[in-house]
Amino acid sequence: MPLSRIVTLIVGLIVILGLSLWLIDSLSRLYWQLSYSPLLGNLLLLLLIVLIGALVAAFVYYVLILRSGEQRSRRQRQRVTSAQIPAAKSDAASSTLQAVRQQVAQIQDEVTRQALLSRSREIEVNLARGEIQVVVFGTGSAGKTSLVNAVMGRMVGQVDAPMGTTQVGETYCLRLKGLERKILITDTPGILEAGVAGTEREQLARALATEADLLLFVVDNDLRRSEYEPLRGLAEIGKRSLLVLNKTDLYTDEDKESILARLRQRVHGFIATNDVVAIAANPQSAKLETGETFQPEPDIVPLLRRMAAILRAEGEDLVADNILLQSLRLGEEARKLIDAQRRRQADKIVERFQWIGAGVVSVTPLPVVDLLATAAVNAQMVVEIGRIYGCELNMERGRELALSLAKTIASLGIVKGAIQLLSTALQTNPATFIIGRAVQGVTAAYLTRIAGKSFIEYFRHDQDWGDGGMTEVVQRQFQINRRDEFIKAFVQEAIARVVKPLAEVTGNSFSAPPEEKDEIPESK
């Protein structure tokens, strides 16, 4: 029984006893006054005894039973609350994985689809298994393997080895007293190693680090920028991290404290002060006067204490958070792949309709290039792009969107700018009539392209033009599609698809310009 409860019980009993004595004295006087009636006096005495007994029983019940029951209920509520948090996150992770599989089913590339499905199954297995993943991360010379050896209490890797010895992630199992979950400690390849092989090993190490429930980032001195950036990046994606200063046996106490102070200052804001710890995982041996070699024991107690405190207090949440994070990251990767796939499909639609529009305008020339004349073509393009992004539009809605965007293009002066840009590029043939009609057709193709690219952005963002509206999207697409390298390629394709066929239809000859004249003026 806790001391506070014992003191409360004693004090309460003393108070009850005092009140009882006062009550006894008062009632005894009353009893003597009622002595003329023995029956009435005995009833009064019995009532007094029952009252005192009831008071004592009520007090004991309150202190020993009711209060302890309340505390048990409070502890149970706390356990339920702490259990519900990871459970809720686990449910969220399961729901996210289910949504990811639905996304992955839309990916056409079989290899990519199977790879993502395999990763989703791995995450699901980890969710069911519930092991805590501790990943040791850092440069090859910081002493990561020595740290793992010291933590495990036995040799599990080669110590004092050259950089690059840990070729793949090596994982070892550890049990911590008071923690039901198994702890898996993974020693990763070193980062910042030279050569192609070093880069590949670093990529593996980073991949393992992103899957950690708890990250041990090992350094042997102050943080370099090349170390700070990956540490900050991992913290930003939600990795719970400890910054471990190793090889402290090489420094004086003053130097060690100075380095620790600088490390805590550098990581202030994303790693707590008490999560920066100093150890000596493999202290250097020393020669004794007797000639014998003395090997000091590893000094990793600060790390073990901090790890134990974190894993006992936060272990359940760390696992749930990490599973949820991995699920979300996998979902984001699937979303990007699907977006790239859709863009490729939508780009093909735009390319097809831009030349259809060019053909319509070339065959039926107008005094000026007017996108309103190709509204039907563009409306069909909008409908097909929308279908790629899972949005079913009818032709009437497609025509409304196409006309709205055509008016925006005209109001921004893009039609005039496109005619000037493409006329300059096409002024290479003496057949004025052909060139005049060709400019109209090529310009119609160019404007259809800008319209199509703008609609791709509209559907990519869930039918939203963004804060800048349609005007900003159209202007951005015009700037992208007026770059010299694009215009050169576009004009060459336009000559093959529009100018040459038009010359053949009208019976005029067409000859390509000399190479030295096929230069496009810089865009202003």
Coordinates of C-alpha atoms in Angstrom, one line a residue:
M1 CA 0.0 0.0 0.0
P2 CA 1.4 3.5 -0.8
L3 CA 2.7 5.5 2.1
S4 CA 0.2 8.4 1.4
R5 CA -2.7 6.1 1.7
I6 CA -1.4 4.6 5.0
V7 CA -1.0 8.2 6.5
T8 CA -4.5 9.1 5.3
L9 CA -5.9 6.0 6.9
I10 CA -4.2 6.6 10.3
V11 CA -5.2 10.3 10.4
G12 CA -8.8 9.4 9.5
L13 CA -9.0 6.7 12.2
I14 CA -7.7 9.2 14.8
V15 CA -10.3 11.8 13.8
I16 CA -13.0 9.1 13.9
L17 CA -11.8 7.9 17.3
G18 CA -11.8 11.5 18.7
L19 CA -15.3 12.1 17.4
S20 CA -16.3 8.8 18.8
L21 CA -15.0 9.6 22.3
W22 CA -16.8 12.9 22.2
L23 CA -20.0 11.2 21.1
I24 CA -19.6 8.5 23.8
D25 CA -19.2 11.1 26.5
S26 CA -22.2 13.1 25.3
L27 CA -24.3 10.0 25.0
S28 CA -23.2 8.6 28.4
R29 CA -24.5 11.8 30.0
L30 CA -27.7 11.4 28.1
Y31 CA -27.8 7.7 29.2
W32 CA -27.5 8.6 32.9
Q33 CA -30.3 11.1 32.4
L34 CA -32.4 8.3 30.9
S35 CA -31.5 5.8 33.6
Y36 CA -35.0 5.8 34.9
S37 CA -35.8 3.7 31.7
P38 CA -33.2 0.9 31.2
L39 CA -34.8 -0.3 27.9
L40 CA -34.4 3.2 26.4
G41 CA -30.8 3.5 27.6
N42 CA -29.8 0.1 26.1
L43 CA -31.3 1.0 22.8
L44 CA -29.4 4.3 22.8
L45 CA -26.1 2.4 23.6
L46 CA -26.7 -0.1 20.8
L47 CA -27.4 2.8 18.4
L48 CA -24.1 4.4 19.4
I49 CA -22.1 1.2 18.8
V50 CA -23.7 0.7 15.3
L51 CA -23.1 4.3 14.3
I52 CA -19.4 4.2 15.3
G53 CA -19.0 0.9 13.4
A54 CA -20.7 2.3 10.3
L55 CA -18.4 5.3 10.3
V56 CA -15.3 3.2 10.6
A57 CA -16.5 0.7 7.9
A58 CA -17.4 3.6 5.5
F59 CA -14.0 5.2 6.0
V60 CA -12.1 2.0 5.4
Y61 CA -14.2 1.2 2.4
Y62 CA -13.5 4.6 0.9
V63 CA -9.8 4.5 1.4
L64 CA -9.0 0.9 0.7
I65 CA -11.6 -0.1 -1.9
L66 CA -13.2 2.9 -3.6
R67 CA -10.0 4.9 -4.0
S68 CA -7.9 1.9 -5.2
G69 CA -10.8 1.1 -7.6
E70 CA -10.7 4.6 -9.0
Q71 CA -6.9 4.4 -9.5
R72 CA -7.3 1.1 -11.2
S73 CA -10.0 2.5 -13.5
R74 CA -7.7 5.5 -14.2
R75 CA -4.8 3.2 -15.1
Q76 CA -7.1 1.1 -17.3
R77 CA -8.3 4.3 -19.0
Q78 CA -4.7 5.3 -19.6
R79 CA -3.9 1.9 -20.9
V80 CA -6.9 1.9 -23.2
T81 CA -6.0 5.4 -24.4
S82 CA -2.4 4.5 -25.1
A83 CA -3.6 1.4 -26.8
Q84 CA -6.1 3.2 -28.9
I85 CA -3.6 5.6 -30.3
P86 CA -1.4 3.0 -32.0
A87 CA -4.6 1.0 -32.9
A88 CA -6.0 4.1 -34.6
K89 CA -2.8 4.6 -36.5
S90 CA -2.6 0.9 -37.4
D91 CA -6.2 1.1 -38.8
A92 CA -5.2 4.2 -40.7
A93 CA -2.1 2.4 -42.1
S94 CA -4.3 -0.6 -43.1
S95 CA -6.8 1.7 -44.9
T96 CA -3.9 3.5 -46.6
L97 CA -2.5 0.2 -47.8
Q98 CA -5.8 -0.8 -49.2
A99 CA -6.1 2.5 -51.0
V100 CA -2.5 2.1 -52.3
R101 CA -3.4 -1.3 -53.8
Q102 CA -6.3 0.3 -55.6
Q103 CA -4.0 2.9 -57.0
V104 CA -1.3 0.3 -57.9
A105 CA -3.9 -1.6 -59.9
Q106 CA -4.1 1.4 -62.3
I107 CA -0.4 1.2 -63.1
Q108 CA 0.1 -0.3 -66.5
D109 CA 3.8 -1.3 -66.2
E110 CA 3.8 -4.8 -64.9
V111 CA 7.2 -4.7 -63.3
T112 CA 6.5 -1.5 -61.4
R113 CA 3.1 -2.7 -60.3
Q114 CA 4.4 -5.9 -58.9
A115 CA 7.2 -4.1 -57.1
L116 CA 4.8 -1.7 -55.4
L117 CA 2.5 -4.6 -54.5
S118 CA 5.4 -6.5 -53.0
R119 CA 6.4 -3.5 -50.9
S120 CA 2.8 -3.0 -49.7
R121 CA 2.8 -6.7 -48.5
E122 CA 6.1 -6.1 -46.7
I123 CA 4.6 -3.1 -44.8
E124 CA 1.5 -5.2 -44.0
V125 CA 3.7 -8.0 -42.6
N126 CA 5.7 -5.5 -40.5
L127 CA 2.4 -4.1 -39.2
A128 CA 1.2 -7.6 -38.1
R129 CA 4.6 -8.5 -36.7
G130 CA 5.1 -5.3 -34.7
E131 CA 8.9 -5.4 -34.3
I132 CA 10.7 -2.2 -33.5
Q133 CA 13.2 -1.3 -36.2
V134 CA 16.3 0.5 -34.9
V135 CA 18.7 1.6 -37.7
V136 CA 22.3 2.7 -37.2
F137 CA 23.2 5.3 -39.8
G138 CA 26.3 7.4 -40.5
T139 CA 29.6 7.6 -42.3
G140 CA 31.7 4.5 -42.7
S141 CA 34.4 5.7 -40.2
A142 CA 32.0 6.8 -37.4
G143 CA 32.0 3.4 -35.7
K144 CA 28.5 2.1 -36.5
T145 CA 29.5 -1.6 -36.3
S146 CA 31.4 -1.1 -33.1
L147 CA 28.2 0.5 -31.6
V148 CA 26.1 -2.5 -32.7
N149 CA 28.7 -4.9 -31.2
A150 CA 28.6 -3.0 -27.9
V151 CA 24.8 -2.9 -27.8
M152 CA 24.5 -6.5 -28.6
G153 CA 27.2 -7.5 -26.1
R154 CA 28.8 -9.8 -28.6
M155 CA 30.7 -9.5 -31.9
V156 CA 28.3 -9.3 -34.7
G157 CA 30.4 -7.5 -37.3
Q158 CA 34.0 -6.7 -38.1
V159 CA 35.5 -3.9 -36.1
D160 CA 38.2 -1.5 -37.2
A161 CA 37.5 -2.5 -40.8
P162 CA 38.0 -0.3 -43.8
M163 CA 35.2 1.8 -45.1
G164 CA 32.6 -0.1 -47.1
T165 CA 32.8 -3.4 -45.2
T166 CA 29.1 -3.4 -44.4
Q167 CA 28.0 -4.0 -48.0
V168 CA 24.3 -4.6 -47.1
G169 CA 22.1 -3.9 -44.2
E170 CA 22.8 -6.5 -41.5
T171 CA 20.0 -7.0 -38.8
Y172 CA 20.3 -8.4 -35.3
C173 CA 17.6 -9.2 -32.8
L174 CA 17.6 -7.8 -29.2
R175 CA 15.2 -8.1 -26.3
L176 CA 14.8 -5.3 -23.8
K177 CA 13.5 -6.0 -20.3
G178 CA 10.0 -4.5 -19.8
L179 CA 9.3 -4.4 -23.6
E180 CA 7.2 -7.1 -25.2
R181 CA 8.2 -6.3 -28.8
K182 CA 11.4 -7.6 -30.3
I183 CA 14.0 -5.0 -31.3
L184 CA 15.7 -5.4 -34.6
I185 CA 19.0 -3.4 -34.9
T186 CA 20.2 -2.9 -38.5
D187 CA 23.8 -1.9 -39.3
T188 CA 23.8 0.0 -42.6
P189 CA 26.6 0.7 -45.1
G190 CA 28.4 4.0 -44.6
I191 CA 27.4 7.2 -46.4
L192 CA 29.7 9.6 -48.3
E193 CA 31.9 6.9 -49.7
A194 CA 33.6 7.5 -53.0
G195 CA 32.9 5.8 -56.4
V196 CA 29.8 4.2 -58.0
A197 CA 29.8 1.4 -55.5
G198 CA 29.9 3.8 -52.6
T199 CA 27.0 5.8 -54.0
E200 CA 24.9 2.6 -54.4
R201 CA 25.7 1.6 -50.8
E202 CA 24.6 5.0 -49.6
Q203 CA 21.3 4.7 -51.5
L204 CA 20.7 1.4 -49.7
A205 CA 21.6 3.0 -46.3
R206 CA 19.2 5.9 -46.9
A207 CA 16.4 3.5 -47.9
L208 CA 16.9 1.5 -44.7
A209 CA 17.0 4.7 -42.7
T210 CA 13.6 5.8 -44.0
E211 CA 12.1 2.5 -42.8
A212 CA 13.4 2.9 -39.2
D213 CA 11.2 3.3 -36.2
L214 CA 14.2 4.7 -34.3
L215 CA 17.3 6.1 -36.0
L216 CA 20.8 6.2 -34.4
F217 CA 22.8 8.7 -36.4
V218 CA 26.5 8.1 -35.5
V219 CA 29.2 10.8 -35.8
D220 CA 32.7 10.9 -34.4
N221 CA 33.1 14.7 -34.3
D222 CA 31.2 17.9 -35.1
L223 CA 28.6 17.6 -37.9
R224 CA 29.7 18.3 -41.4
R225 CA 27.2 19.7 -43.9
S226 CA 27.2 16.4 -45.8
E227 CA 26.1 14.7 -42.6
Y228 CA 23.7 17.5 -41.4
E229 CA 21.6 17.4 -44.6
P230 CA 20.6 13.7 -44.5
L231 CA 20.0 13.9 -40.8
R232 CA 17.8 17.0 -41.2
G233 CA 16.0 15.4 -44.1
L234 CA 15.2 12.2 -42.2
A235 CA 14.0 14.2 -39.2
E236 CA 11.7 16.2 -41.5
I237 CA 10.0 13.1 -42.8
G238 CA 9.2 12.1 -39.3
K239 CA 12.1 9.8 -38.3
R240 CA 12.6 9.7 -34.5
S241 CA 16.4 10.1 -34.2
L242 CA 19.2 10.0 -31.6
L243 CA 22.4 11.8 -32.5
V244 CA 25.3 9.6 -31.1
L245 CA 28.8 11.1 -30.6
N246 CA 31.1 8.1 -30.7
K247 CA 34.9 7.7 -30.0
T248 CA 34.7 10.1 -27.0
D249 CA 37.8 8.2 -25.6
L250 CA 39.8 10.2 -28.1
Y251 CA 38.9 13.5 -26.6
T252 CA 39.5 15.2 -23.3
D253 CA 36.4 15.9 -21.1
E254 CA 36.5 19.5 -22.1
D255 CA 36.7 18.8 -25.8
K256 CA 33.9 16.3 -25.5
E257 CA 31.6 18.7 -23.8
S258 CA 32.4 21.4 -26.4
I259 CA 31.6 19.0 -29.3
L260 CA 28.3 18.0 -27.6
A261 CA 27.4 21.6 -27.1
R262 CA 28.0 22.4 -30.8
L263 CA 26.0 19.3 -31.9
R264 CA 23.0 20.2 -29.7
Q265 CA 23.1 23.7 -31.1
R266 CA 23.2 22.5 -34.8
V267 CA 20.3 20.1 -34.4
H268 CA 18.2 22.4 -32.2
G269 CA 14.7 22.4 -33.5
F270 CA 14.5 18.9 -34.8
I271 CA 16.4 16.8 -32.2
A272 CA 15.9 17.3 -28.5
T273 CA 18.9 18.1 -26.3
N274 CA 18.7 14.9 -24.3
D275 CA 18.6 12.9 -27.6
V276 CA 22.3 13.9 -28.2
V277 CA 24.4 11.4 -26.3
A278 CA 28.1 10.6 -26.1
I279 CA 29.6 7.1 -26.1
A280 CA 32.8 5.2 -26.7
A281 CA 31.7 2.0 -28.4
N282 CA 35.2 0.6 -28.9
P283 CA 37.7 2.4 -26.7
Q284 CA 41.4 2.3 -27.7
S285 CA 43.5 -0.2 -25.8
A286 CA 46.4 1.1 -23.6
K287 CA 49.8 -0.4 -22.6
L288 CA 50.3 -0.9 -18.9
E289 CA 53.7 -0.4 -17.2
T290 CA 53.8 -4.2 -16.8
G291 CA 53.7 -4.5 -20.6
E292 CA 50.3 -5.9 -20.7
T293 CA 47.5 -4.5 -22.9
F294 CA 44.5 -3.1 -21.2
Q295 CA 41.2 -3.0 -23.2
P296 CA 38.6 -0.7 -21.6
E297 CA 35.0 -1.8 -21.6
P298 CA 32.7 0.0 -24.1
D299 CA 31.0 3.1 -22.6
I300 CA 27.5 3.0 -24.1
V301 CA 25.4 3.4 -20.9
P302 CA 24.0 6.8 -21.9
L303 CA 22.8 5.5 -25.2
L304 CA 21.3 2.3 -23.7
R305 CA 19.4 4.4 -21.0
R306 CA 18.1 6.8 -23.6
M307 CA 17.1 4.0 -26.0
A308 CA 15.4 2.1 -23.2
A309 CA 13.5 5.2 -22.1
I310 CA 12.3 6.0 -25.6
L311 CA 11.3 2.5 -26.6
R312 CA 9.4 1.9 -23.3
A313 CA 7.6 5.2 -23.4
E314 CA 7.1 5.6 -27.2
G315 CA 7.7 2.1 -28.7
E316 CA 4.1 1.5 -29.6
D317 CA 3.6 4.9 -31.1
L318 CA 6.9 4.7 -33.0
V319 CA 5.9 1.5 -34.7
A320 CA 2.5 2.7 -35.6
D321 CA 3.8 6.1 -36.8
N322 CA 6.4 4.4 -39.0
I323 CA 4.0 2.0 -40.5
L324 CA 1.6 4.8 -41.3
L325 CA 4.5 6.9 -42.7
Q326 CA 5.7 4.1 -45.0
S327 CA 2.1 3.5 -46.2
L328 CA 1.7 7.2 -47.0
R329 CA 5.1 7.3 -48.8
L330 CA 4.2 4.3 -50.8
G331 CA 0.8 5.9 -51.7
E332 CA 2.6 9.1 -52.7
E333 CA 5.0 7.1 -54.9
A334 CA 2.1 5.3 -56.6
R335 CA 0.3 8.6 -57.1
K336 CA 3.4 10.0 -58.8
L337 CA 3.7 7.0 -61.1
I338 CA 0.0 7.2 -62.0
D339 CA 0.3 10.9 -62.6
A340 CA 3.3 10.4 -65.0
Q341 CA 1.4 7.6 -66.7
R342 CA -1.6 9.8 -67.2
R343 CA 0.5 12.7 -68.5
R344 CA 2.1 10.5 -71.1
Q345 CA -1.4 9.4 -72.2
A346 CA -2.7 12.9 -72.2
D347 CA 0.3 14.3 -74.1
K348 CA -0.4 11.8 -76.9
I349 CA -4.0 13.0 -77.0
V350 CA -2.8 16.7 -77.2
E351 CA -0.3 15.8 -80.0
R352 CA -3.0 14.0 -82.0
F353 CA -5.5 16.8 -81.7
Q354 CA -3.0 19.6 -82.4
W355 CA -2.4 18.2 -85.9
I356 CA -6.1 17.5 -86.4
G357 CA -6.7 21.2 -85.6
A358 CA -3.9 22.2 -88.0
G359 CA -5.5 20.1 -90.8
V360 CA -8.9 21.7 -90.2
V361 CA -7.6 25.2 -90.4
S362 CA -5.3 24.5 -93.4
V363 CA -8.1 23.0 -95.5
T364 CA -10.6 25.7 -94.6
P365 CA -8.4 28.9 -94.3
L366 CA -9.8 31.9 -92.4
P367 CA -8.8 35.5 -92.5
V368 CA -7.3 35.2 -89.1
V369 CA -6.5 32.2 -86.8
D370 CA -9.4 31.8 -84.5
L371 CA -9.6 29.0 -81.9
L372 CA -13.3 29.4 -81.9
A373 CA -13.3 27.8 -85.3
T374 CA -11.7 24.7 -83.9
A375 CA -13.9 24.6 -80.8
A376 CA -15.4 21.2 -81.7
V377 CA -12.0 19.7 -82.1
N378 CA -10.8 21.1 -78.8
A379 CA -14.0 20.1 -77.1
Q380 CA -13.4 16.5 -78.0
M381 CA -9.8 16.8 -76.8
V382 CA -11.0 18.1 -73.5
V383 CA -13.4 15.2 -73.1
E384 CA -10.7 12.7 -73.8
I385 CA -8.1 14.3 -71.5
G386 CA -10.8 14.4 -68.7
R387 CA -11.5 10.7 -69.3
I388 CA -7.8 9.9 -68.7
Y389 CA -8.0 11.6 -65.3
G390 CA -11.2 9.8 -64.4
C391 CA -13.5 12.7 -65.1
E392 CA -16.4 12.0 -67.5
L393 CA -17.5 15.1 -69.4
N394 CA -20.1 15.4 -72.1
M395 CA -19.5 17.3 -75.3
E396 CA -21.4 20.3 -74.1
R397 CA -19.3 20.7 -71.0
G398 CA -16.1 20.1 -73.1
R399 CA -17.2 22.8 -75.6
E400 CA -17.8 25.3 -72.7
L401 CA -14.3 24.7 -71.3
A402 CA -12.7 24.9 -74.7
L403 CA -14.4 28.2 -75.6
S404 CA -13.6 29.7 -72.2
L405 CA -9.9 28.8 -72.6
A406 CA -9.9 30.0 -76.2
K407 CA -11.2 33.4 -75.1
T408 CA -8.5 33.6 -72.4
I409 CA -5.8 32.8 -75.0
A410 CA -7.1 35.5 -77.3
S411 CA -7.4 38.1 -74.5
L412 CA -3.8 37.5 -73.5
G413 CA -2.5 38.3 -77.0
I414 CA -1.1 34.8 -77.3
V415 CA -2.7 34.3 -80.7
K416 CA -0.8 37.3 -82.1
G417 CA 2.4 36.2 -80.4
A418 CA 2.1 32.7 -81.8
I419 CA 1.6 33.9 -85.3
Q420 CA 4.6 36.2 -85.2
L421 CA 6.8 33.5 -83.6
L422 CA 5.8 30.8 -86.1
S423 CA 5.7 33.1 -89.2
T424 CA 9.4 33.9 -88.6
A425 CA 10.2 30.3 -88.3
L426 CA 8.3 29.4 -91.5
Q427 CA 9.5 32.2 -93.8
T428 CA 11.6 29.9 -95.8
N429 CA 9.5 29.2 -98.9
P430 CA 8.7 31.7 -101.8
A431 CA 5.1 30.3 -102.2
T432 CA 3.4 33.1 -100.2
F433 CA 0.0 31.5 -100.5
I434 CA 1.2 28.2 -99.2
I435 CA 3.1 29.9 -96.4
G436 CA 0.1 32.0 -95.5
R437 CA -2.2 29.0 -95.2
A438 CA 0.6 27.0 -93.5
V439 CA 1.1 29.7 -90.8
Q440 CA -2.6 29.5 -90.0
G441 CA -2.5 25.7 -89.7
V442 CA 0.7 25.5 -87.7
T443 CA -0.4 28.3 -85.4
A444 CA -3.7 26.4 -84.8
A445 CA -1.7 23.3 -83.9
Y446 CA 0.5 25.4 -81.6
L447 CA -2.5 27.0 -79.8
T448 CA -4.2 23.7 -79.5
R449 CA -1.1 22.4 -77.8
I450 CA -1.1 25.2 -75.3
A451 CA -4.8 24.6 -74.7
G452 CA -4.3 20.9 -74.2
K453 CA -1.3 21.3 -71.9
S454 CA -3.3 23.8 -69.8
F455 CA -6.2 21.4 -69.5
I456 CA -3.8 18.7 -68.4
E457 CA -2.8 20.9 -65.5
Y458 CA -6.5 21.6 -64.8
F459 CA -7.4 17.9 -64.5
R460 CA -4.2 17.0 -62.7
H461 CA -5.3 19.3 -59.9
D462 CA -8.8 17.9 -59.6
Q463 CA -10.4 20.4 -62.0
D464 CA -8.9 23.4 -60.3
W465 CA -7.0 26.2 -62.0
G466 CA -5.2 27.1 -58.8
D467 CA -4.8 30.5 -57.1
G468 CA -3.8 32.3 -60.3
G469 CA -6.7 30.9 -62.2
M470 CA -6.9 29.9 -65.9
T471 CA -4.8 33.0 -67.0
E472 CA -1.8 32.0 -65.0
V473 CA -1.8 28.4 -66.2
V474 CA -2.1 29.5 -69.9
Q475 CA 0.7 32.0 -69.6
R476 CA 2.9 29.5 -68.0
Q477 CA 2.3 27.0 -70.7
F478 CA 2.9 29.6 -73.4
Q479 CA 6.3 30.4 -71.8
I480 CA 7.2 26.8 -71.6
N481 CA 6.3 26.2 -75.3
R482 CA 8.0 29.2 -76.8
R483 CA 11.5 28.1 -75.9
D484 CA 13.9 27.9 -78.8
E485 CA 14.7 24.2 -78.5
F486 CA 11.0 23.4 -78.5
I487 CA 10.1 25.7 -81.4
K488 CA 12.8 24.2 -83.6
A489 CA 11.6 20.7 -83.1
F490 CA 7.9 21.8 -83.4
V491 CA 8.5 23.6 -86.7
Q492 CA 10.4 20.7 -88.2
E493 CA 7.5 18.4 -87.4
A494 CA 5.0 21.0 -88.6
I495 CA 6.8 21.2 -92.0
A496 CA 6.5 17.4 -92.3
R497 CA 2.9 17.2 -91.2
V498 CA 1.4 20.5 -92.5
V499 CA 3.5 22.4 -95.0
K500 CA 4.6 19.6 -97.2
P501 CA 1.2 17.9 -97.4
L502 CA -0.4 21.4 -98.2
A503 CA 2.1 22.0 -101.0
E504 CA 1.3 18.6 -102.5
V505 CA -2.5 19.3 -102.3
T506 CA -2.1 22.7 -104.0
G507 CA 0.4 21.6 -106.6
N508 CA 3.1 23.9 -105.4
S509 CA 6.6 22.8 -104.9
F510 CA 8.2 22.9 -101.5
S511 CA 11.9 22.8 -100.8
A512 CA 13.4 22.8 -97.4
P513 CA 15.7 25.7 -96.5
P514 CA 19.4 25.5 -96.4
E515 CA 20.8 24.4 -93.0
E516 CA 22.4 27.7 -92.3
K517 CA 19.1 29.6 -92.7
D518 CA 17.1 27.2 -90.5
E519 CA 17.7 29.2 -87.4
I520 CA 15.0 30.5 -85.1
P521 CA 15.4 34.0 -83.7
E522 CA 15.7 34.2 -79.9
S523 CA 12.3 34.7 -78.2
K524 CA 11.9 38.1 -76.6

